[in-house]
């Protein structure tokens, strides 16, 4: 068995070592830019992250393409140029717990006014502030109820926040008001004090959080985006923050990463920026998961997390 490995950031050697240990009977092939494998036997599987167009020819010969993360947009952007083989996204692999921790911190930081205390501390001000509101009146809405969104919802609920959820298709979560489809998005937003975006990036969700939809949030609402930067119309969010309709935001993902130095988000004190770290892939767990799925495929068994190309996730 031959396994093709590639990462767009070039950090591939630790993955190669781990796959060699997890699948000692397999040969791992690290693909690099402008590398040709025409004279070598075809690879059986590919494990990739943020592939380049030059890699597509190699992917046409594999039995399945595994991703080193949960997001699939970096691969699906190639559209019909992608070979018609199964694409398998990474399951949890430790990301759900990290994502829940990040969102809980961002929510509590705003609810308890720690952002304001940080500003006061920088100015040497000692001034206890009134609480923003009762927790019972501080509804958090989770946009996207998948494998990462559901743990976030449960964590916020355990902290005592009223929660609600929205997804493209109907979901039934006991004790949680759930909304589905574009017809119910407005109702979901209008009752959400903190909006947490967990959606996959698809043609339908690109720029979903634009001025029209963000304006449906109550005045003084807060936005947390840990999904994909292109879900959010950045100029619209900035305008609504400056107008006072949106109180602020914690953003971990951006349309262009790294976030360019001239970007106005850097100079907006009501926006907290982190460098796409809300949920980092745990390599050892990811390798174990992918190796186990390869084993199942070799035995003719079914596996989870195969991407539905029509839905985009």
XYZ file of C-alpha atoms in Angstrom:
313
model
C 0.000 0.000 0.000
C 1.232 3.511 -0.871
C -0.068 6.642 0.870
C 0.447 10.098 -0.619
C 0.958 12.917 1.921
C 0.778 16.661 1.323
C 0.299 19.821 3.392
C 0.106 23.273 1.909
C 2.081 24.734 4.810
C 4.979 22.339 4.214
C 4.855 20.893 7.742
C 4.663 17.280 6.606
C 7.600 15.351 8.101
C 5.934 14.740 11.533
C 2.871 13.403 9.706
C 5.060 11.122 7.598
C 6.735 9.709 10.708
C 3.423 9.106 12.448
C 1.858 7.410 9.428
C 4.938 5.201 9.017
C 4.477 4.106 12.645
C 0.691 3.672 12.407
C 0.812 1.784 9.077
C 4.208 0.043 9.031
C 3.186 -2.122 6.081
C 2.510 0.961 3.947
C 4.901 3.176 2.030
C 4.395 6.894 2.666
C 5.141 9.234 -0.230
C 5.595 12.930 0.573
C 4.536 14.987 -2.443
C 6.188 18.360 -3.049
C 5.599 21.134 -5.563
C 6.493 20.202 -9.174
C 7.111 16.602 -8.133
C 6.164 13.934 -10.680
C 5.204 10.391 -9.725
C 4.684 9.236 -13.300
C 7.505 6.690 -13.114
C 6.313 5.239 -9.783
C 3.397 2.943 -8.903
C 0.178 4.881 -8.180
C -0.709 5.650 -4.565
C -3.653 3.890 -2.958
C -4.734 6.715 -0.635
C -4.009 10.432 -0.258
C -3.900 12.401 2.994
C -3.822 16.114 2.260
C -4.451 19.617 3.561
C -4.852 22.709 1.346
C -3.684 20.968 -1.848
C -2.499 22.841 -4.924
C -3.954 22.333 -8.440
C -0.746 20.515 -9.404
C -1.682 17.701 -7.014
C -5.020 16.910 -8.657
C -3.560 14.546 -11.255
C -2.104 12.395 -8.481
C -5.431 12.313 -6.634
C -7.175 10.802 -9.650
C -5.575 7.393 -8.983
C -6.346 6.915 -5.280
C -9.178 4.972 -3.639
C -10.004 7.807 -1.231
C -8.786 11.258 -0.229
C -8.454 11.943 3.496
C -8.289 15.485 4.882
C -6.099 16.485 7.824
C -8.840 18.672 9.284
C -12.599 19.083 9.576
C -13.045 21.722 6.860
C -13.428 20.657 3.240
C -13.682 23.967 1.369
C -9.964 24.064 0.502
C -10.479 20.905 -1.557
C -14.035 21.322 -2.858
C -13.087 24.668 -4.393
C -11.612 22.695 -7.301
C -15.126 21.605 -8.287
C -15.352 19.292 -11.285
C -11.552 19.103 -11.505
C -11.608 16.856 -8.439
C -11.507 13.127 -9.158
C -14.670 11.194 -8.382
C -13.341 9.268 -5.397
C -14.568 9.438 -1.781
C -13.392 12.480 0.185
C -13.193 11.848 3.924
C -13.012 14.715 6.381
C -11.468 14.384 9.807
C -13.887 13.654 12.637
C -13.534 15.216 16.064
C -9.865 14.299 16.717
C -9.817 16.515 19.815
C -11.113 19.632 18.050
C -14.596 19.711 19.582
C -13.304 20.141 23.143
C -10.956 22.938 22.083
C -13.716 24.698 20.142
C -16.096 24.485 23.099
C -13.426 25.920 25.412
C -12.741 28.817 23.036
C -16.402 29.734 22.570
C -17.130 29.411 26.299
C -14.207 31.737 27.071
C -15.270 34.303 24.468
C -18.867 34.233 25.691
C -17.945 34.554 29.372
C -15.379 37.256 28.608
C -18.084 39.408 27.052
C -20.850 38.474 29.522
C -18.692 39.215 32.586
C -17.311 42.400 30.931
C -13.721 41.183 31.141
C -13.093 42.980 27.840
C -14.017 46.274 29.528
C -11.869 45.447 32.562
C -8.912 44.795 30.256
C -9.383 48.268 28.753
C -9.613 49.829 32.232
C -6.518 48.002 33.443
C -4.465 49.374 30.545
C -5.494 52.868 31.692
C -4.879 52.207 35.381
C -8.581 52.480 36.243
C -10.111 50.631 39.228
C -13.845 50.675 38.637
C -16.277 47.783 39.286
C -18.854 47.725 36.478
C -22.492 46.742 36.510
C -23.263 43.364 34.970
C -24.636 43.535 31.449
C -27.800 41.542 32.214
C -29.066 38.414 33.886
C -27.745 35.172 32.426
C -31.342 34.095 31.818
C -31.685 37.021 29.393
C -28.393 36.314 27.632
C -29.344 33.831 24.911
C -26.508 32.317 22.878
C -27.328 31.092 19.387
C -25.160 28.492 17.663
C -25.226 28.698 13.889
C -24.427 25.161 12.734
C -25.238 22.002 14.697
C -22.690 19.507 13.374
C -19.964 17.514 15.099
C -18.301 20.688 16.388
C -21.400 22.804 16.903
C -23.229 20.370 19.178
C -20.437 20.154 21.820
C -20.322 23.955 21.858
C -24.072 24.077 22.408
C -23.867 21.564 25.267
C -20.984 23.397 26.959
C -22.793 26.748 26.890
C -25.909 25.101 28.249
C -23.921 23.550 31.108
C -22.660 27.030 31.969
C -26.262 28.112 32.439
C -26.798 30.152 29.290
C -30.076 29.833 27.397
C -29.149 28.389 24.004
C -30.757 28.021 20.606
C -29.524 26.457 17.389
C -29.858 26.880 13.636
C -28.999 24.424 10.899
C -29.768 24.013 7.215
C -31.924 20.951 7.887
C -34.178 20.346 10.913
C -32.555 19.069 14.109
C -34.225 17.882 17.308
C -32.222 18.702 20.426
C -34.201 18.082 23.635
C -34.736 21.289 25.590
C -33.171 23.515 22.910
C -35.175 25.683 20.491
C -33.957 24.704 17.017
C -34.475 26.571 13.778
C -33.832 25.326 10.254
C -33.537 26.741 6.760
C -33.425 30.283 5.467
C -37.106 30.844 6.281
C -36.348 30.513 10.017
C -32.983 32.277 10.088
C -34.503 35.664 10.891
C -36.422 34.298 13.886
C -33.240 32.607 15.127
C -31.168 35.790 14.842
C -33.742 38.110 16.393
C -33.633 36.193 19.688
C -29.859 35.723 19.839
C -27.725 37.921 22.085
C -24.438 36.161 21.276
C -24.106 34.629 17.815
C -21.622 31.760 17.453
C -20.849 30.800 13.860
C -19.925 27.123 13.363
C -21.108 26.616 9.780
C -19.144 24.944 6.983
C -18.235 27.187 4.065
C -20.335 26.424 0.990
C -21.638 28.562 -1.890
C -24.875 28.964 0.090
C -23.164 30.115 3.303
C -20.553 32.450 1.778
C -21.291 35.985 3.060
C -24.315 34.644 4.939
C -23.546 37.019 7.801
C -23.972 40.214 5.819
C -25.505 43.545 6.818
C -29.056 42.316 6.265
C -28.695 39.268 8.479
C -26.450 40.827 11.128
C -28.949 43.675 11.461
C -31.560 41.134 12.539
C -29.611 40.509 15.737
C -30.817 42.550 18.735
C -29.060 45.837 19.371
C -25.953 45.211 21.454
C -25.478 41.622 20.239
C -22.045 40.034 20.098
C -20.536 37.887 17.309
C -18.111 34.960 17.616
C -16.787 33.347 14.416
C -14.707 30.174 14.674
C -15.762 28.588 11.368
C -14.548 30.252 8.158
C -13.800 33.905 7.456
C -15.751 34.027 4.185
C -19.008 33.334 6.041
C -18.813 36.894 7.335
C -19.068 40.065 5.264
C -16.260 41.845 7.097
C -17.076 45.457 6.035
C -20.688 44.958 7.112
C -19.695 43.724 10.573
C -17.297 46.623 11.026
C -19.939 49.157 9.985
C -22.521 47.723 12.408
C -20.001 47.744 15.274
C -19.094 51.360 14.589
C -22.787 52.252 14.362
C -23.381 50.646 17.764
C -25.807 47.931 16.637
C -23.243 45.166 17.226
C -21.371 45.518 20.512
C -18.260 43.697 19.356
C -16.846 40.434 18.104
C -14.307 37.713 18.781
C -12.935 36.446 15.475
C -10.602 33.499 14.954
C -10.991 33.140 11.174
C -10.736 35.635 8.334
C -11.245 35.876 4.608
C -7.509 36.400 4.125
C -5.074 34.714 6.505
C -2.813 35.856 8.006
C -4.976 38.933 8.507
C -3.217 41.708 6.535
C -1.546 44.454 8.560
C -3.669 47.266 7.014
C -6.961 45.521 7.823
C -9.251 47.823 9.854
C -10.087 45.033 12.296
C -6.663 45.507 13.891
C -7.557 49.057 14.928
C -11.069 48.337 16.222
C -10.849 47.825 20.020
C -14.239 46.093 20.120
C -12.937 43.259 17.916
C -10.775 40.563 19.521
C -8.520 38.726 17.057
C -6.886 35.315 17.384
C -4.828 33.618 14.613
C -7.059 30.644 13.681
C -6.277 28.670 16.831
C -9.734 27.923 18.266
C -9.379 24.211 17.425
C -6.002 22.848 16.346
C -5.724 19.405 14.785
C -4.134 16.942 17.199
C -1.804 15.132 14.817
C -1.421 11.836 16.675
C -5.177 11.443 17.132
C -5.798 12.428 13.492
C -3.293 9.855 12.227
C -4.884 7.127 14.363
C -8.314 8.031 13.027
C -7.241 8.072 9.377
C -5.222 4.863 9.712
C -8.239 3.101 11.247
C -10.455 4.218 8.365
C -7.934 3.070 5.789
C -7.936 -0.306 7.518
C -11.720 -0.477 7.293
C -11.709 0.398 3.600
C -9.114 -2.282 2.929
C -11.422 -4.801 4.630
C -14.421 -3.593 2.645
C -16.117 -2.010 5.648
C -18.084 1.263 5.732
C -16.590 4.428 7.250
C -17.979 7.682 8.615
C -17.320 11.311 7.623
C -17.495 10.893 3.847
C -18.118 14.331 2.341
C -21.410 14.961 0.540
C -20.195 17.038 -2.392
C -23.682 18.316 -3.181
C -24.073 19.743 0.323
C -20.467 20.899 0.578
C -19.605 19.120 3.849
